[in-house]
DNA sequence: AGATTGAGTTTCAATTAATGAAACCAAAAT
DNA sequence: ATTTTGGTTTCATTAATTGAAACTCAATCT
């Protein structure tokens, strides 16, 4: 007899405004937010004031715009340090970078999406790779597919149902059938590929991180520009990648993955 | 006739709980939070539930602990991308790293503290340098002193009054007098030093970033292990550092620094 | 210039949600 | 077996949220 959810009172409403502001990905005016808002003027106005006071939003006096505030960065840093897999994995990911000399990504699954929680750049050759806190769809990234392959079948169904398949590049697979086929390969082989499916010119090989009890807790990938290595060439690092994932899994066994 | 502030109602109270959780820097139990909390059991309980529902906190079922949630990382990433100086500065900081081959930090002043908003590692030699979102006191960091030297005198007074001077290393200066003296040098010379004052074995030279109208908007530094360069040796990069700060300042002139 | 529109801000009584003392429950400690 | 500790739920009281409407100020139109 679950309540219809979404009943987090005043606080919940206020927090959802943060998402609304984030959505725009640029400073946004009061009136723009008002259009999207289910709340009347005065109510929205007070929410924005409160969030600004609390430094969760930042108000630009001269432009009359709101953007996400500085306090979020402070809190997120603490979250990263104390509640993410990243610090635990660091020694091992560092080692992997040193060994293979290419960029390594660490990610978790968050609500069917990939959330990148660490990025170790081996070279300064290109800048467009994922950043900490960035999200990406699971169906077209290496780490995403690595993780989807190891969640419960019924959860997978739900995730895929909610997913809209956007064709980021010509190489993006957008059918559930081909995805399922790929996931099957991942389960057999332990390796997921991303052949420029999310970003043109970038490919990667990825593997899930499993706790010693077999529960999925994240994924790591080695990513590189296609003109340096293609996926087949990246497979020379397969051994190191799997080994790293195994070590992280062991170290992280006590650690709880968010549901 | 300013109200006594701190009157942000239910939402404000809830958000302050996030800080309380962050303070511990580890997963924390309900009862621990209750001790510190001004609210009665039931109230705190409901706040925690709401924040957890909203993914601002994460509840570990088996350990019975709360930690900061994943949604903070997503939001912070957007904040970084859309509301911080970092993306604007990136081309120039990248260029600086390429030129000097040492780590470059970008920081803002947040309420008298230094907030690091970007970090470009040139080498993988050491890992202990600042991370994005990390905060540090202003009085004992290069970027901090660079910025303190260029805020309004009365604001400086307030900041120094609120500051407690902790001796992080043997080299940390803890007197207002010596700090003022240093700030004077920064104003003349444009360069602030950190000679292992915050972290043992790490030193840096820093310079403020000023908008074309002369307003302070941040600071950049070149940081390195002392066994690679000492401050005197780092001064060979002074020209590049100043030039980079100037370019960033020009590009960022339209950008609003949070009060 | 004077009028008008539009964006943002403030007021206030009705309404609704937050509050917190106390009861309750489960699991661990004695 | 009993008590204590730590966490969760209840419910009448209390206090805060709500939102229609009035207002302000600046920009735009006539």
Coordinates of C-alpha atoms (C1' of nucleotides) in Angstrom, one line a residue:
Chain A
X1 CA 0.0 0.0 0.0
X2 CA 2.7 2.5 -1.1
X3 CA 1.8 6.1 -1.0
X4 CA 2.1 7.8 -4.4
X5 CA 5.6 8.9 -3.4
X6 CA 6.7 12.5 -4.1
X7 CA 5.4 13.5 -0.7
X8 CA 8.4 15.1 0.8
X9 CA 6.6 18.3 1.8
X10 CA 8.1 21.7 1.5
X11 CA 11.7 20.5 1.5
X12 CA 11.1 18.1 -1.4
X13 CA 9.5 20.9 -3.4
X14 CA 12.4 23.2 -2.8
X15 CA 14.9 20.6 -3.7
X16 CA 13.2 19.8 -7.0
X17 CA 13.7 23.5 -7.9
X18 CA 17.4 22.8 -7.9
X19 CA 16.9 20.2 -10.7
X20 CA 14.8 22.7 -12.6
X21 CA 17.6 25.2 -12.5
X22 CA 20.2 22.6 -13.4
X23 CA 18.1 21.5 -16.4
X24 CA 18.8 24.8 -18.1
X25 CA 22.6 24.4 -17.9
X26 CA 22.9 28.2 -17.9
X27 CA 21.8 31.1 -15.6
X28 CA 18.1 31.3 -15.7
X29 CA 15.5 34.1 -15.0
X30 CA 12.7 34.0 -12.5
X31 CA 10.1 34.2 -15.2
X32 CA 11.5 31.2 -17.1
X33 CA 11.4 29.1 -14.0
X34 CA 7.9 30.3 -13.3
X35 CA 6.6 28.9 -16.6
X36 CA 7.9 25.5 -15.8
X37 CA 6.8 25.7 -12.1
X38 CA 3.7 24.1 -10.7
X39 CA 3.8 26.8 -7.9
X40 CA 2.4 30.3 -7.9
X41 CA 4.7 33.3 -8.2
X42 CA 5.0 34.1 -4.6
X43 CA 5.7 30.5 -3.6
X44 CA 8.4 30.0 -6.2
X45 CA 9.9 33.4 -5.3
X46 CA 10.2 32.4 -1.6
X47 CA 11.8 29.1 -2.5
X48 CA 14.4 30.8 -4.7
X49 CA 15.2 33.2 -1.9
X50 CA 15.7 30.5 0.6
X51 CA 17.8 28.4 -1.7
X52 CA 19.9 31.5 -2.5
X53 CA 20.3 32.4 1.2
X54 CA 21.5 28.9 1.7
X55 CA 24.0 29.2 -1.2
X56 CA 22.4 26.3 -3.0
X57 CA 21.6 28.9 -5.7
X58 CA 23.5 32.0 -6.7
X59 CA 21.6 35.1 -7.8
X60 CA 23.3 37.4 -10.3
X61 CA 22.1 40.8 -9.3
X62 CA 22.8 42.6 -12.6
X63 CA 21.5 39.9 -15.0
X64 CA 18.7 38.9 -12.7
X65 CA 19.5 35.2 -13.1
X66 CA 19.8 32.2 -10.9
X67 CA 22.4 29.4 -11.2
X68 CA 23.5 26.6 -9.1
X69 CA 25.5 27.6 -6.0
X70 CA 28.9 27.1 -4.6
X71 CA 27.7 25.1 -1.6
X72 CA 26.9 22.2 -3.9
X73 CA 30.5 21.9 -4.9
X74 CA 31.6 21.8 -1.3
X75 CA 29.1 19.1 -0.3
X76 CA 29.7 17.1 -3.5
X77 CA 33.4 17.0 -2.7
X78 CA 32.7 15.6 0.7
X79 CA 30.2 13.1 -0.8
X80 CA 32.9 12.0 -3.2
X81 CA 35.5 11.6 -0.5
X82 CA 33.3 9.8 2.0
X83 CA 30.5 8.1 0.2
X84 CA 31.7 7.1 -3.2
X85 CA 33.7 4.2 -4.4
X86 CA 36.3 6.5 -5.8
X87 CA 38.7 6.8 -2.8
X88 CA 38.7 3.1 -2.2
X89 CA 39.4 2.4 -5.9
X90 CA 42.1 5.1 -6.2
X91 CA 45.1 3.0 -5.5
X92 CA 44.1 0.5 -8.0
X93 CA 43.0 2.9 -10.7
X94 CA 46.2 4.8 -10.3
X95 CA 48.1 1.6 -10.8
X96 CA 46.1 0.8 -13.9
X97 CA 46.8 4.2 -15.4
X98 CA 50.5 3.9 -14.7
X99 CA 50.5 0.5 -16.4
X100 CA 48.5 1.1 -19.5
X101 CA 49.1 4.8 -20.0
X102 CA 45.6 5.6 -21.0
X103 CA 42.6 7.4 -19.4
X104 CA 40.7 5.3 -16.8
X105 CA 37.1 6.0 -15.8
X106 CA 35.2 4.9 -12.7
X107 CA 31.4 4.9 -12.7
X108 CA 28.3 3.9 -10.8
X109 CA 24.8 3.1 -11.9
X110 CA 22.4 5.7 -10.7
X111 CA 18.8 5.1 -11.6
X112 CA 19.6 3.5 -14.9
X113 CA 22.1 6.2 -15.8
X114 CA 25.8 6.1 -15.6
X115 CA 27.4 8.5 -13.1
X116 CA 31.1 9.1 -13.5
X117 CA 32.8 9.3 -10.1
X118 CA 36.4 9.3 -11.1
X119 CA 38.5 10.1 -14.1
X120 CA 42.3 9.6 -14.3
X121 CA 43.8 11.2 -17.3
X122 CA 47.0 9.6 -18.4
X123 CA 47.8 12.2 -21.1
X124 CA 46.7 15.7 -21.8
X125 CA 45.9 14.8 -25.4
X126 CA 42.2 15.4 -25.3
X127 CA 39.8 17.1 -23.0
X128 CA 36.4 15.9 -23.9
X129 CA 36.2 12.8 -21.8
X130 CA 33.8 12.4 -18.9
X131 CA 34.1 14.5 -15.7
X132 CA 33.4 13.6 -12.2
X133 CA 29.6 14.1 -11.6
X134 CA 28.8 13.9 -15.2
X135 CA 26.0 11.5 -16.2
X136 CA 25.5 9.6 -19.4
X137 CA 23.0 7.0 -20.6
X138 CA 23.9 3.5 -19.9
X139 CA 23.0 1.9 -23.2
X140 CA 25.7 3.6 -25.2
X141 CA 28.7 3.7 -22.9
X142 CA 31.2 1.0 -22.0
X143 CA 30.8 1.3 -18.2
X144 CA 27.0 1.5 -18.7
X145 CA 26.8 -1.7 -20.6
X146 CA 29.2 -3.4 -18.2
X147 CA 26.8 -2.6 -15.4
X148 CA 23.5 -3.3 -17.1
X149 CA 24.8 -6.8 -17.8
X150 CA 24.9 -7.5 -14.1
X151 CA 21.7 -6.1 -12.6
X152 CA 18.7 -8.2 -11.9
X153 CA 16.7 -9.1 -15.0
X154 CA 13.5 -7.4 -13.8
X155 CA 15.3 -4.2 -13.0
X156 CA 16.9 -4.3 -16.4
X157 CA 13.5 -4.5 -17.9
X158 CA 12.3 -1.5 -16.0
X159 CA 15.4 0.5 -16.9
X160 CA 15.1 -0.3 -20.6
X161 CA 11.4 0.6 -20.6
X162 CA 12.1 4.0 -19.2
X163 CA 15.0 4.6 -21.5
X164 CA 14.6 6.6 -24.7
X165 CA 17.3 5.7 -27.1
X166 CA 18.9 8.7 -28.7
X167 CA 21.4 8.3 -31.5
X168 CA 24.4 10.3 -30.3
X169 CA 26.6 9.2 -33.1
X170 CA 26.2 7.1 -36.3
X171 CA 27.5 4.2 -34.3
X172 CA 25.0 4.4 -31.4
X173 CA 22.9 1.2 -31.1
X174 CA 19.3 2.1 -30.5
X175 CA 17.5 -1.2 -30.3
X176 CA 16.8 -3.2 -27.2
X177 CA 17.5 -6.4 -29.2
X178 CA 21.1 -5.5 -30.1
X179 CA 21.7 -4.2 -26.6
X180 CA 20.5 -7.5 -25.0
X181 CA 22.9 -9.3 -27.4
X182 CA 25.8 -7.2 -26.3
X183 CA 24.9 -7.7 -22.6
X184 CA 25.0 -11.4 -23.2
X185 CA 28.6 -11.1 -24.5
X186 CA 29.5 -9.0 -21.5
X187 CA 28.3 -11.7 -19.1
X188 CA 30.3 -14.3 -20.9
X189 CA 33.4 -12.3 -21.5
X190 CA 33.5 -9.7 -18.7
X191 CA 34.2 -6.9 -21.2
X192 CA 31.9 -4.3 -22.7
X193 CA 32.8 -2.2 -25.6
X194 CA 32.0 1.4 -26.6
X195 CA 32.9 1.9 -30.2
X196 CA 32.3 5.6 -30.6
X197 CA 28.7 5.1 -29.5
X198 CA 28.4 8.1 -27.2
X199 CA 31.2 10.4 -28.4
X200 CA 32.6 10.5 -31.9
X201 CA 36.3 9.6 -31.9
X202 CA 36.3 8.1 -28.4
X203 CA 36.1 4.4 -27.7
X204 CA 36.6 2.3 -24.6
X205 CA 36.6 -1.2 -23.0
X206 CA 34.9 -1.6 -19.7
X207 CA 34.3 -4.2 -17.0
X208 CA 32.0 -4.4 -14.0
X209 CA 33.2 -4.2 -10.4
X210 CA 31.6 -6.9 -8.3
X211 CA 31.8 -7.4 -4.6
X212 CA 33.0 -10.7 -3.4
X213 CA 29.4 -11.7 -2.8
X214 CA 28.8 -11.0 -6.5
X215 CA 26.8 -7.8 -6.1
X216 CA 27.4 -5.1 -8.7
X217 CA 29.0 -2.0 -7.3
X218 CA 30.4 -0.1 -10.3
X219 CA 32.5 -0.3 -13.4
X220 CA 35.8 0.8 -14.8
X221 CA 36.9 1.5 -18.3
X222 CA 40.0 2.3 -20.3
X223 CA 39.1 5.1 -22.8
X224 CA 41.1 6.6 -25.6
X225 CA 40.9 8.4 -28.9
X226 CA 40.2 6.1 -31.7
X227 CA 43.2 7.3 -33.6
X228 CA 45.4 6.0 -30.8
X229 CA 43.8 2.6 -30.2
X230 CA 40.6 1.0 -31.5
X231 CA 38.7 -1.5 -29.3
X232 CA 40.6 -4.5 -30.6
X233 CA 43.9 -2.9 -29.8
X234 CA 42.6 -1.9 -26.3
X235 CA 42.0 -5.6 -25.7
X236 CA 45.7 -5.9 -25.0
X237 CA 44.9 -4.3 -21.6
X238 CA 42.0 -6.7 -20.9
X239 CA 44.0 -8.6 -18.3
X240 CA 45.0 -5.5 -16.4
X241 CA 41.5 -4.2 -16.5
X242 CA 39.9 -7.3 -15.1
X243 CA 42.5 -7.6 -12.5
X244 CA 42.0 -4.0 -11.3
X245 CA 38.2 -4.5 -11.2
X246 CA 38.8 -7.6 -9.1
X247 CA 41.0 -5.8 -6.6
X248 CA 38.6 -2.9 -6.3
X249 CA 35.8 -5.4 -5.7
X250 CA 37.6 -7.0 -2.9
X251 CA 38.5 -3.8 -1.2
X252 CA 35.0 -2.5 -1.6
X253 CA 33.1 -5.5 -0.3
X254 CA 32.3 -3.8 2.9
X255 CA 31.1 -0.8 1.1
X256 CA 27.4 -0.4 0.4
X257 CA 26.2 0.4 -3.1
X258 CA 23.2 2.8 -3.1
X259 CA 20.1 0.9 -4.2
Chain B
X1 CA 16.9 46.8 9.6
X2 CA 18.2 43.4 8.7
X3 CA 16.4 40.5 10.2
X4 CA 18.7 38.2 12.2
X5 CA 19.1 36.0 9.1
X6 CA 18.9 32.2 9.5
X7 CA 15.1 32.4 8.9
X8 CA 14.8 30.1 6.0
X9 CA 12.0 28.0 7.5
X10 CA 11.7 24.3 7.1
X11 CA 13.8 24.2 4.0
X12 CA 16.7 26.0 5.6
X13 CA 16.7 23.6 8.5
X14 CA 16.7 20.6 6.3
X15 CA 19.6 21.9 4.3
X16 CA 21.6 22.6 7.4
X17 CA 21.4 18.9 8.2
X18 CA 23.4 18.2 5.1
X19 CA 26.2 20.3 6.5
X20 CA 25.9 18.3 9.8
X21 CA 26.3 15.1 7.9
X22 CA 29.2 16.5 5.8
X23 CA 31.0 17.5 9.0
X24 CA 31.6 14.0 10.1
X25 CA 33.3 13.1 6.8
X26 CA 32.2 9.5 7.3
X27 CA 28.9 7.6 7.4
X28 CA 27.0 8.7 10.5
X29 CA 24.3 7.2 12.7
X30 CA 21.0 8.7 13.5
X31 CA 21.8 8.9 17.1
X32 CA 25.0 10.8 16.5
X33 CA 23.2 13.4 14.5
X34 CA 20.5 13.6 17.1
X35 CA 23.0 14.7 19.8
X36 CA 24.2 17.6 17.7
X37 CA 20.7 18.4 16.5
X38 CA 18.6 21.2 17.9
X39 CA 15.5 19.3 16.8
X40 CA 13.6 16.5 18.6
X41 CA 13.9 12.9 17.5
X42 CA 10.9 12.8 15.3
X43 CA 11.6 16.0 13.5
X44 CA 15.2 15.0 12.7
X45 CA 14.0 11.6 11.6
X46 CA 11.5 13.0 9.1
X47 CA 14.2 15.4 7.7
X48 CA 16.5 12.6 7.2
X49 CA 13.8 10.6 5.5
X50 CA 13.0 13.4 3.1
X51 CA 16.6 14.1 2.3
X52 CA 17.2 10.4 1.7
X53 CA 14.1 10.1 -0.6
X54 CA 15.5 13.0 -2.5
X55 CA 18.9 11.3 -2.9
X56 CA 20.7 14.2 -1.1
X57 CA 21.5 11.6 1.6
X58 CA 22.1 8.0 1.2
X59 CA 21.0 5.5 3.9
X60 CA 23.0 2.4 4.4
X61 CA 20.5 -0.2 5.4
X62 CA 22.9 -2.7 7.0
X63 CA 25.1 -0.2 8.9
X64 CA 22.2 2.2 9.7
X65 CA 24.3 5.1 8.6
X66 CA 23.7 8.2 6.5
X67 CA 26.1 9.8 4.1
X68 CA 25.9 12.5 1.5
X69 CA 24.1 11.4 -1.6
X70 CA 24.7 11.0 -5.2
X71 CA 22.4 13.8 -6.4
X72 CA 24.9 16.3 -4.9
X73 CA 27.5 15.1 -7.3
X74 CA 25.3 15.5 -10.3
X75 CA 24.2 19.0 -9.3
X76 CA 27.7 20.0 -8.4
X77 CA 28.9 19.0 -11.8
X78 CA 26.3 21.2 -13.5
X79 CA 27.2 24.0 -11.1
X80 CA 30.8 23.7 -12.1
X81 CA 30.1 23.7 -15.8
X82 CA 27.6 26.5 -15.8
X83 CA 28.3 28.7 -12.9
X84 CA 32.0 28.6 -12.1
X85 CA 35.0 30.3 -13.5
X86 CA 36.5 27.0 -14.4
X87 CA 35.2 26.4 -17.9
X88 CA 36.0 30.0 -19.0
X89 CA 39.5 29.6 -17.6
X90 CA 40.2 26.2 -19.0
X91 CA 41.8 27.1 -22.3
X92 CA 44.2 29.4 -20.5
X93 CA 45.0 27.0 -17.6
X94 CA 45.5 24.2 -20.1
X95 CA 47.9 26.3 -21.9
X96 CA 49.8 27.2 -18.7
X97 CA 50.1 23.5 -17.7
X98 CA 51.5 22.7 -21.1
X99 CA 54.0 25.5 -20.9
X100 CA 55.3 25.0 -17.3
X101 CA 54.7 21.3 -16.9
X102 CA 53.5 21.6 -13.3
X103 CA 50.2 21.4 -11.6
X104 CA 47.9 24.4 -11.9
X105 CA 45.1 25.3 -9.4
X106 CA 42.1 27.6 -9.9
X107 CA 40.3 28.9 -6.8
X108 CA 37.6 31.3 -5.7
X109 CA 37.0 32.9 -2.4
X110 CA 34.0 31.7 -0.6
X111 CA 33.1 33.3 2.6
X112 CA 36.8 33.9 3.6
X113 CA 37.8 30.4 2.6
X114 CA 39.5 29.1 -0.5
X115 CA 37.4 26.9 -2.7
X116 CA 39.3 25.0 -5.4
X117 CA 37.3 24.9 -8.6
X118 CA 39.8 23.4 -10.9
X119 CA 43.0 21.4 -10.8
X120 CA 45.1 20.4 -13.8
X121 CA 47.7 17.9 -12.9
X122 CA 50.7 18.0 -15.2
X123 CA 52.3 14.9 -13.8
X124 CA 51.2 11.9 -11.8
X125 CA 54.0 12.3 -9.3
X126 CA 51.9 13.1 -6.3
X127 CA 48.3 12.8 -5.4
X128 CA 47.7 14.9 -2.3
X129 CA 47.0 18.2 -4.0
X130 CA 43.7 19.9 -3.9
X131 CA 40.6 18.5 -5.5
X132 CA 37.7 20.3 -7.1
X133 CA 35.2 21.3 -4.4
X134 CA 37.8 21.1 -1.6
X135 CA 38.1 24.0 0.7
X136 CA 41.1 25.4 2.6
X137 CA 41.8 28.4 4.8
X138 CA 42.9 31.5 2.9
X139 CA 45.7 32.6 5.3
X140 CA 48.0 29.7 4.6
X141 CA 47.5 29.0 0.9
X142 CA 49.0 30.7 -2.1
X143 CA 45.6 31.3 -3.9
X144 CA 44.1 32.4 -0.6
X145 CA 46.7 35.1 0.1
X146 CA 46.5 36.2 -3.5
X147 CA 42.8 36.8 -3.1
X148 CA 42.9 38.3 0.4
X149 CA 45.3 41.0 -0.9
X150 CA 42.6 42.3 -3.2
X151 CA 39.4 42.4 -1.2
X152 CA 38.0 45.5 0.4
X153 CA 40.0 46.4 3.6
X154 CA 36.9 46.3 5.8
X155 CA 35.9 42.8 4.4
X156 CA 39.4 41.7 5.1
X157 CA 39.1 42.8 8.7
X158 CA 35.9 40.8 9.1
X159 CA 37.4 37.7 7.5
X160 CA 40.5 37.9 9.7
X161 CA 38.4 38.4 12.8
X162 CA 36.4 35.2 12.1
X163 CA 39.4 33.2 11.2
X164 CA 41.1 30.9 13.7
X165 CA 44.7 30.4 12.8
X166 CA 45.7 26.8 13.0
X167 CA 49.3 25.7 12.5
X168 CA 49.0 23.0 9.8
X169 CA 52.8 22.7 9.4
X170 CA 55.8 24.2 11.1
X171 CA 55.9 26.8 8.4
X172 CA 52.3 28.0 8.8
X173 CA 52.2 31.7 9.7
X174 CA 49.6 32.3 12.4
X175 CA 49.8 36.0 13.1
X176 CA 47.7 38.7 11.5
X177 CA 50.7 41.0 11.5
X178 CA 52.9 38.7 9.3
X179 CA 49.9 38.0 7.1
X180 CA 49.3 41.7 6.5
X181 CA 52.9 42.1 5.6
X182 CA 52.7 39.3 3.1
X183 CA 49.5 40.8 1.6
X184 CA 51.3 44.1 1.1
X185 CA 54.0 42.3 -0.9
X186 CA 51.3 40.6 -3.0
X187 CA 49.7 44.0 -3.8
X188 CA 53.1 45.3 -4.9
X189 CA 54.3 42.3 -6.8
X190 CA 51.2 40.4 -7.8
X191 CA 52.6 37.1 -6.5
X192 CA 51.7 35.2 -3.3
X193 CA 53.8 32.4 -1.9
X194 CA 52.9 29.2 -0.1
X195 CA 56.1 27.7 1.4
X196 CA 54.7 24.5 2.8
X197 CA 52.3 26.4 5.0
X198 CA 49.3 24.2 4.4
X199 CA 50.8 20.9 3.3
X200 CA 54.2 19.6 4.2
X201 CA 56.3 19.2 1.1
X202 CA 54.1 21.2 -1.3
X203 CA 54.7 24.8 -2.2
X204 CA 53.2 27.2 -4.8
X205 CA 53.2 30.6 -6.3
X206 CA 49.8 32.3 -6.9
X207 CA 48.3 35.4 -8.4
X208 CA 44.9 36.9 -8.3
X209 CA 42.5 37.1 -11.3
X210 CA 41.0 40.5 -11.7
X211 CA 38.3 41.6 -14.1
X212 CA 39.1 44.4 -16.4
X213 CA 37.2 46.6 -14.0
X214 CA 39.6 45.6 -11.3
X215 CA 37.2 43.4 -9.3
X216 CA 38.6 40.2 -7.8
X217 CA 37.2 37.0 -9.3
X218 CA 39.6 34.3 -8.3
X219 CA 43.2 33.1 -8.3
X220 CA 45.5 30.7 -10.0
X221 CA 48.6 29.0 -8.7
X222 CA 51.4 26.8 -9.9
X223 CA 52.0 24.1 -7.2
X224 CA 54.6 21.5 -6.9
X225 CA 56.5 19.2 -4.5
X226 CA 59.3 21.1 -2.8
X227 CA 61.9 18.5 -4.0
X228 CA 61.1 19.5 -7.6
X229 CA 61.0 23.3 -7.2
X230 CA 61.1 25.6 -4.3
X231 CA 59.3 29.0 -4.4
X232 CA 62.4 30.8 -5.8
X233 CA 62.7 28.3 -8.6
X234 CA 59.0 28.5 -9.3
X235 CA 59.5 32.2 -9.9
X236 CA 60.8 31.4 -13.4
X237 CA 57.2 30.8 -14.3
X238 CA 56.1 34.2 -12.9
X239 CA 55.6 35.7 -16.3
X240 CA 53.5 32.9 -17.6
X241 CA 51.4 32.9 -14.5
X242 CA 50.7 36.6 -14.6
X243 CA 49.9 36.4 -18.3
X244 CA 47.4 33.6 -17.8
X245 CA 45.7 35.4 -15.0
X246 CA 45.3 38.5 -17.2
X247 CA 43.8 36.5 -20.0
X248 CA 41.3 34.7 -17.7
X249 CA 40.4 38.1 -16.2
X250 CA 39.6 39.5 -19.7
X251 CA 37.6 36.5 -20.7
X252 CA 35.7 36.5 -17.4
X253 CA 34.8 40.1 -17.2
X254 CA 31.2 39.6 -18.1
X255 CA 31.0 36.8 -15.5
X256 CA 29.6 37.6 -12.1
X257 CA 31.6 36.7 -9.0
X258 CA 29.3 35.6 -6.1
X259 CA 29.3 38.1 -3.3
Chain C
dA1 C1' 6.1 63.2 -21.9
dG2 C1' 2.6 60.2 -20.3
dA3 C1' 0.6 55.7 -20.4
dT4 C1' 1.1 50.9 -20.5
dT5 C1' 3.0 46.6 -20.0
dG6 C1' 5.7 43.2 -17.7
dA7 C1' 8.8 41.4 -14.4
dG8 C1' 9.6 41.0 -9.8
dT9 C1' 8.3 41.7 -4.8
dT10 C1' 5.4 42.1 -0.7
dT11 C1' 1.1 41.5 2.1
dC12 C1' -2.1 38.8 4.7
dA13 C1' -5.9 35.8 6.1
dA14 C1' -7.1 30.9 5.2
dT15 C1' -5.2 26.7 5.1
dT16 C1' -2.1 23.2 5.5
dA17 C1' 1.8 21.2 7.0
dA18 C1' 5.4 20.9 10.6
dT19 C1' 6.1 19.9 15.3
dG20 C1' 7.5 17.1 19.3
dA21 C1' 5.9 14.6 23.5
dA22 C1' 4.9 10.2 24.1
dA23 C1' 4.0 5.7 22.9
dC24 C1' 5.8 1.9 20.5
dC25 C1' 8.8 -1.7 18.6
dA26 C1' 12.9 -4.5 17.7
dA27 C1' 17.3 -5.9 18.6
dA28 C1' 21.1 -6.0 21.5
dA29 C1' 23.0 -6.1 26.1
dT30 C1' 22.9 -7.7 30.8
Chain D
dA1 C1' 14.2 -13.3 31.0
dT2 C1' 14.5 -8.6 31.6
dT3 C1' 16.4 -4.1 30.6
dT4 C1' 18.4 -0.8 27.8
dT5 C1' 19.4 1.2 23.6
dG6 C1' 18.4 3.0 19.1
dG7 C1' 15.0 3.7 15.9
dT8 C1' 10.1 4.5 14.2
dT9 C1' 5.2 5.9 14.4
dT10 C1' 1.2 8.4 16.2
dC11 C1' -1.6 12.5 16.9
dA12 C1' -3.4 16.7 18.9
dT13 C1' -1.2 21.3 19.1
dT14 C1' 1.1 24.8 17.0
dA15 C1' 3.3 27.3 13.5
dA16 C1' 4.5 27.8 8.9
dT17 C1' 3.3 27.5 4.1
dT18 C1' 0.3 29.1 0.7
dG19 C1' -1.4 32.0 -3.1
dA20 C1' -4.6 35.6 -4.6
dA21 C1' -4.1 40.1 -5.0
dA22 C1' -2.1 44.4 -4.5
dC23 C1' 2.1 46.9 -5.3
dT24 C1' 6.6 48.8 -7.2
dC25 C1' 9.7 49.9 -10.5
dA26 C1' 11.7 50.0 -14.9
dA27 C1' 11.4 49.3 -19.5
dT28 C1' 8.6 49.9 -23.7
dC29 C1' 5.1 51.8 -26.3
dT30 C1' 2.0 55.8 -28.2

